[in-house]
Short mmCIF file of C-alpha atoms in Angstrom, two decimals:
data_model
loop_
_atom_site.label_atom_id
_atom_site.label_comp_id
_atom_site.label_asym_id
_atom_site.label_seq_id
_atom_site.Cartn_x
_atom_site.Cartn_y
_atom_site.Cartn_z
CA MET E 1 -3.35 6.24 14.37
CA LEU E 2 -5.45 3.81 16.44
CA HIS E 3 -2.70 1.14 16.16
CA LEU E 4 -0.36 4.03 17.93
CA GLY E 5 -2.84 4.04 20.55
CA GLY E 6 -4.47 7.67 19.38
CA ALA E 7 -7.78 8.57 18.41
CA VAL E 8 -9.37 9.69 15.33
CA GLU E 9 -11.85 12.56 14.47
CA GLY E 10 -12.63 13.98 11.13
CA PHE E 11 -14.94 13.84 7.95
CA ALA E 12 -14.83 11.83 4.84
CA ASP E 13 -16.41 14.55 2.69
CA ALA E 14 -16.36 18.14 2.45
CA SER E 15 -20.10 18.38 2.45
CA TYR E 16 -20.26 17.41 6.13
CA THR E 17 -18.12 20.84 6.88
CA SER E 18 -19.02 24.30 7.02
CA SER E 19 -17.57 24.48 3.46
CA THR E 20 -21.37 23.97 2.36
CA LYS E 21 -22.17 27.39 4.10
CA GLY E 22 -19.21 28.77 1.89
CA GLU E 23 -16.30 28.60 4.47
CA THR E 24 -12.77 28.56 2.75
CA LEU E 25 -10.48 25.57 3.11
CA ALA E 26 -8.11 27.89 4.96
CA ASP E 27 -10.65 28.57 7.81
CA THR E 28 -11.71 24.91 7.81
CA ILE E 29 -8.10 23.71 8.19
CA ARG E 30 -7.61 26.73 11.11
CA VAL E 31 -10.39 25.35 12.81
CA VAL E 32 -9.63 21.45 12.34
CA SER E 33 -6.00 22.03 13.45
CA SER E 34 -7.40 23.36 16.69
CA TYR E 35 -8.55 20.45 17.49
CA VAL E 36 -5.86 17.65 16.52
CA ASP E 37 -2.10 16.96 16.31
CA VAL E 38 -1.92 16.12 12.76
CA ILE E 39 -4.11 16.22 9.92
CA ALA E 40 -4.19 13.29 7.12
CA MET E 41 -5.47 15.20 4.33
CA ARG E 42 -6.85 13.60 1.01
CA SER E 43 -8.35 16.07 -1.33
CA PRO E 44 -9.47 15.64 -5.25
CA LYS E 45 -8.24 19.31 -5.90
CA GLU E 46 -4.31 19.73 -6.78
CA GLY E 47 -2.73 21.82 -4.50
CA SER E 48 -5.13 21.45 -1.29
CA ALA E 49 -2.61 20.02 0.73
CA LEU E 50 -0.14 22.78 0.21
CA LEU E 51 -2.68 25.32 0.63
CA ALA E 52 -3.68 23.83 4.00
CA SER E 53 -0.05 23.74 5.21
CA GLN E 54 -0.01 27.40 5.07
CA PHE E 55 -2.75 27.65 7.39
CA SER E 56 -2.45 24.98 9.98
CA ALA E 57 -1.63 24.96 13.42
CA CYS E 58 -0.60 21.08 13.25
CA PRO E 59 1.21 19.10 10.45
CA ILE E 60 -0.44 18.12 7.16
CA ILE E 61 0.10 14.82 5.85
CA ASN E 62 -0.64 14.87 2.07
CA ALA E 63 -2.59 11.44 1.71
CA GLY E 64 -3.61 12.23 -2.09
CA ASP E 65 -3.45 15.55 -3.94
CA GLY E 66 -5.72 15.30 -6.88
CA GLY E 67 -3.77 13.99 -10.17
CA HIS E 68 -0.65 15.22 -8.77
CA TYR E 69 1.11 13.34 -6.06
CA HIS E 70 0.34 10.46 -3.33
CA PRO E 71 3.49 10.70 -1.59
CA THR E 72 2.22 8.27 1.65
CA GLN E 73 1.61 5.71 -0.99
CA THR E 74 4.88 6.31 -2.37
CA LEU E 75 6.48 5.57 1.30
CA THR E 76 4.23 2.42 1.09
CA ASP E 77 5.68 1.57 -2.19
CA LEU E 78 9.25 2.02 -1.43
CA LEU E 79 9.06 0.17 1.78
CA THR E 80 7.38 -2.92 -0.09
CA ILE E 81 10.16 -2.61 -2.91
CA ARG E 82 13.00 -2.59 -0.36
CA ALA E 83 11.68 -5.30 1.37
CA LEU E 84 11.04 -7.84 -1.63
CA GLN E 85 13.56 -6.41 -4.00
CA GLY E 86 16.43 -5.64 -1.71
CA GLY E 87 16.88 -2.09 -2.25
CA PHE E 88 15.79 0.90 -4.69
CA SER E 89 18.69 0.98 -7.23
CA GLY E 90 19.23 -1.10 -10.71
CA HIS E 91 15.62 -1.76 -11.16
CA THR E 92 13.45 -2.05 -14.32
CA ILE E 93 9.90 -1.08 -13.41
CA GLY E 94 6.80 -0.92 -15.56
CA PHE E 95 4.04 1.34 -14.80
CA CYS E 96 1.12 0.15 -16.54
CA GLY E 97 -2.85 1.82 -16.93
CA ASP E 98 -3.95 5.28 -16.10
CA LEU E 99 -0.42 7.25 -16.46
CA LYS E 100 -1.97 10.41 -17.08
CA PHE E 101 -3.97 11.14 -13.91
CA GLY E 102 -2.26 8.33 -11.84
CA ARG E 103 -0.98 10.32 -8.92
CA THR E 104 0.49 7.00 -7.44
CA VAL E 105 2.31 6.51 -10.80
CA HIS E 106 3.54 10.17 -10.73
CA SER E 107 4.93 9.88 -7.01
CA LEU E 108 6.82 6.52 -7.34
CA ALA E 109 8.23 7.22 -10.47
CA LYS E 110 9.69 10.62 -8.94
CA ALA E 111 11.05 9.00 -6.04
CA MET E 112 12.62 6.09 -7.93
CA SER E 113 14.07 8.38 -10.33
CA ARG E 114 16.60 9.52 -7.33
CA TYR E 115 18.24 6.25 -7.37
CA PRO E 116 20.60 5.15 -9.62
CA ASN E 117 20.43 2.65 -12.70
CA ASN E 118 16.51 2.69 -12.64
CA LYS E 119 14.62 2.34 -15.87
CA PHE E 120 11.31 2.95 -16.42
CA VAL E 121 8.73 1.49 -18.96
CA PHE E 122 5.29 3.11 -19.19
CA ILE E 123 2.75 1.22 -20.60
CA SER E 124 -1.07 2.97 -21.83
CA PRO E 125 -3.01 3.60 -24.52
CA ASN E 126 -2.42 6.99 -26.36
CA GLU E 127 -5.27 8.80 -24.25
CA LEU E 128 -3.54 7.57 -20.94
CA THR E 129 0.10 8.54 -21.47
CA LEU E 130 2.31 10.31 -18.79
CA PRO E 131 1.76 14.16 -19.11
CA GLU E 132 4.33 15.88 -20.96
CA TYR E 133 4.63 18.47 -18.03
CA TYR E 134 5.97 15.52 -15.99
CA VAL E 135 8.45 14.29 -18.66
CA LYS E 136 9.96 17.74 -19.03
CA SER E 137 9.92 18.41 -15.35
CA VAL E 138 10.89 15.27 -13.68
CA LEU E 139 12.01 12.48 -16.15
CA GLU E 140 14.24 14.66 -18.14
CA PRO E 141 16.15 16.63 -15.16
CA ALA E 142 16.78 13.54 -13.56
CA GLY E 143 18.64 11.62 -16.72
CA VAL E 144 16.19 8.74 -16.27
CA GLN E 145 15.92 6.24 -18.83
CA TYR E 146 12.44 5.67 -20.23
CA ALA E 147 10.59 3.64 -22.69
CA THR E 148 6.93 3.84 -23.55
CA SER E 149 4.64 0.99 -24.89
CA GLU E 150 1.21 0.48 -25.67
CA ARG E 151 1.15 -3.41 -25.00
CA LEU E 152 1.98 -5.10 -21.95
CA GLU E 153 2.96 -8.29 -23.21
CA SER E 154 5.81 -7.19 -25.43
CA VAL E 155 7.59 -5.69 -21.99
CA ILE E 156 6.60 -7.68 -19.07
CA GLY E 157 9.43 -10.25 -19.33
CA ASP E 158 12.03 -6.97 -19.09
CA LEU E 159 10.71 -5.93 -15.82
CA ASP E 160 11.82 -6.34 -12.09
CA ILE E 161 8.51 -4.57 -10.78
CA LEU E 162 5.15 -4.19 -12.21
CA TYR E 163 3.15 -1.43 -10.93
CA MET E 164 -0.46 -1.75 -12.12
CA THR E 165 -3.01 0.82 -11.73
CA ARG E 166 -7.18 1.03 -12.27
CA VAL E 167 -8.37 3.35 -14.83
CA GLN E 168 -9.91 5.70 -12.59
CA LYS E 169 -13.61 6.94 -13.62
CA GLU E 170 -13.73 9.74 -11.49
CA ARG E 171 -10.92 11.73 -13.80
CA PHE E 172 -13.14 11.42 -16.75
CA PHE E 173 -15.48 14.43 -18.35
CA ASN E 174 -16.60 11.71 -20.79
CA GLU E 175 -18.17 8.50 -19.51
CA GLN E 176 -17.66 6.95 -22.82
CA ASP E 177 -14.17 7.43 -22.93
CA TYR E 178 -13.74 5.65 -19.68
CA ILE E 179 -15.94 2.87 -20.65
CA ARG E 180 -13.75 2.58 -23.89
CA LEU E 181 -10.53 2.73 -22.09
CA LYS E 182 -11.04 1.04 -18.49
CA ASP E 183 -10.39 -2.56 -19.77
CA SER E 184 -7.45 -1.57 -21.86
CA TYR E 185 -4.88 -3.44 -19.88
CA ILE E 186 -5.83 -6.89 -17.68
CA LEU E 187 -3.06 -8.91 -15.96
CA ASP E 188 -3.83 -12.66 -16.25
CA LYS E 189 -1.94 -15.76 -15.65
CA ALA E 190 -1.07 -15.73 -19.42
CA LYS E 191 0.63 -12.55 -19.29
CA MET E 192 2.55 -13.61 -15.80
CA GLN E 193 4.08 -16.82 -17.88
CA LEU E 194 5.74 -14.01 -19.74
CA ALA E 195 7.09 -12.44 -16.80
CA ARG E 196 10.39 -13.03 -14.86
CA LYS E 197 10.17 -15.38 -11.88
CA ASP E 198 11.59 -12.66 -9.53
CA MET E 199 9.28 -9.81 -10.86
CA ILE E 200 6.73 -8.45 -8.47
CA VAL E 201 3.40 -7.13 -9.02
CA LEU E 202 2.28 -3.98 -7.17
CA HIS E 203 -0.76 -1.73 -7.25
CA PRO E 204 -1.78 0.77 -4.88
CA LEU E 205 -5.62 -0.62 -4.60
CA PRO E 206 -8.44 -0.56 -5.29
CA ARG E 207 -8.34 -2.79 -8.08
CA VAL E 208 -11.40 -2.99 -10.30
CA ASN E 209 -10.50 -5.80 -12.91
CA GLU E 210 -6.93 -4.73 -13.95
CA ILE E 211 -5.54 -7.76 -12.25
CA SER E 212 -7.81 -10.86 -12.66
CA PRO E 213 -8.14 -12.75 -9.26
CA GLU E 214 -6.39 -15.76 -10.56
CA VAL E 215 -3.18 -13.89 -10.35
CA ASP E 216 -3.74 -13.43 -6.34
CA SER E 217 -2.14 -16.65 -5.45
CA ASP E 218 0.99 -16.27 -7.75
CA PRO E 219 3.99 -15.87 -5.29
CA ARG E 220 4.71 -12.50 -7.38
CA ALA E 221 1.71 -10.82 -6.46
CA ALA E 222 2.58 -8.57 -3.80
CA TYR E 223 -0.40 -6.13 -3.80
CA PHE E 224 -1.69 -7.34 -0.42
CA LYS E 225 1.38 -7.45 1.35
CA GLN E 226 1.68 -3.94 0.14
CA VAL E 227 -1.31 -2.94 2.47
CA LYS E 228 0.70 -4.18 5.45
CA TYR E 229 3.62 -2.38 4.52
CA GLY E 230 1.51 0.75 4.17
CA MET E 231 0.27 0.41 7.62
CA TYR E 232 3.70 0.45 8.76
CA ALA E 233 4.70 3.29 6.78
CA ARG E 234 1.91 5.55 7.88
CA MET E 235 2.40 4.71 11.55
CA ALA E 236 5.93 5.65 11.35
CA LEU E 237 5.30 8.98 9.47
CA ILE E 238 2.54 9.81 12.10
CA SER E 239 4.78 9.14 15.02
CA LYS E 240 7.53 11.39 12.94
CA VAL E 241 5.31 14.26 12.59
CA THR E 242 3.92 14.07 16.10
CA GLY E 243 7.00 14.11 17.88
CA SER E 244 6.77 10.28 19.08
CA LEU E 245 9.95 8.97 17.43
#
């Protein structure tokens, strides 16, 4: 918004709002939307953005919806894939890490399932596999070919795109489970030597230690380019919903 010449108001945490006094999300949105032209909303609670859209006097941008979806990150990912891989069809895409709670994975896989001849490989420990409801409601209706693996090394050579994700501590109820799983998959130079020369590595960031810094200098590492594409995608989205385009 600042790059577009606009101004920004808001809060980073609900504790800074009247919700601490018992105000409902609906009332908070009614109040905030009276002051602004668009609301970019990020919430840990699934369905919050949809609920907010029913009470807002201005457009709502879903900037992350609990463990469900993250559509603005997907716009970022799609723009990056189009720029670096030439289009959206005919790719083998590996999703690695936290597939159970990873809303960026859920969003991108849903988007890419709309394009022909894409294949998915889901790489995770058993505890963090893709939810069954997602398989039934998204992948199977789309007729997408997909496979699963517990080992990144065994499938990385088949991929055109590797989408790495962090194991999200905030999604675990048991810290011991997080500690046990957080280092399940670490991408390093040795694994990159097994990959195709034209594969690209994406990551929604922030990373913790799932991509070794030694990979950053590899020309296939595209996650920092992805950041800039994200700025362009979100600028375009804000322009669109505010009527500037």
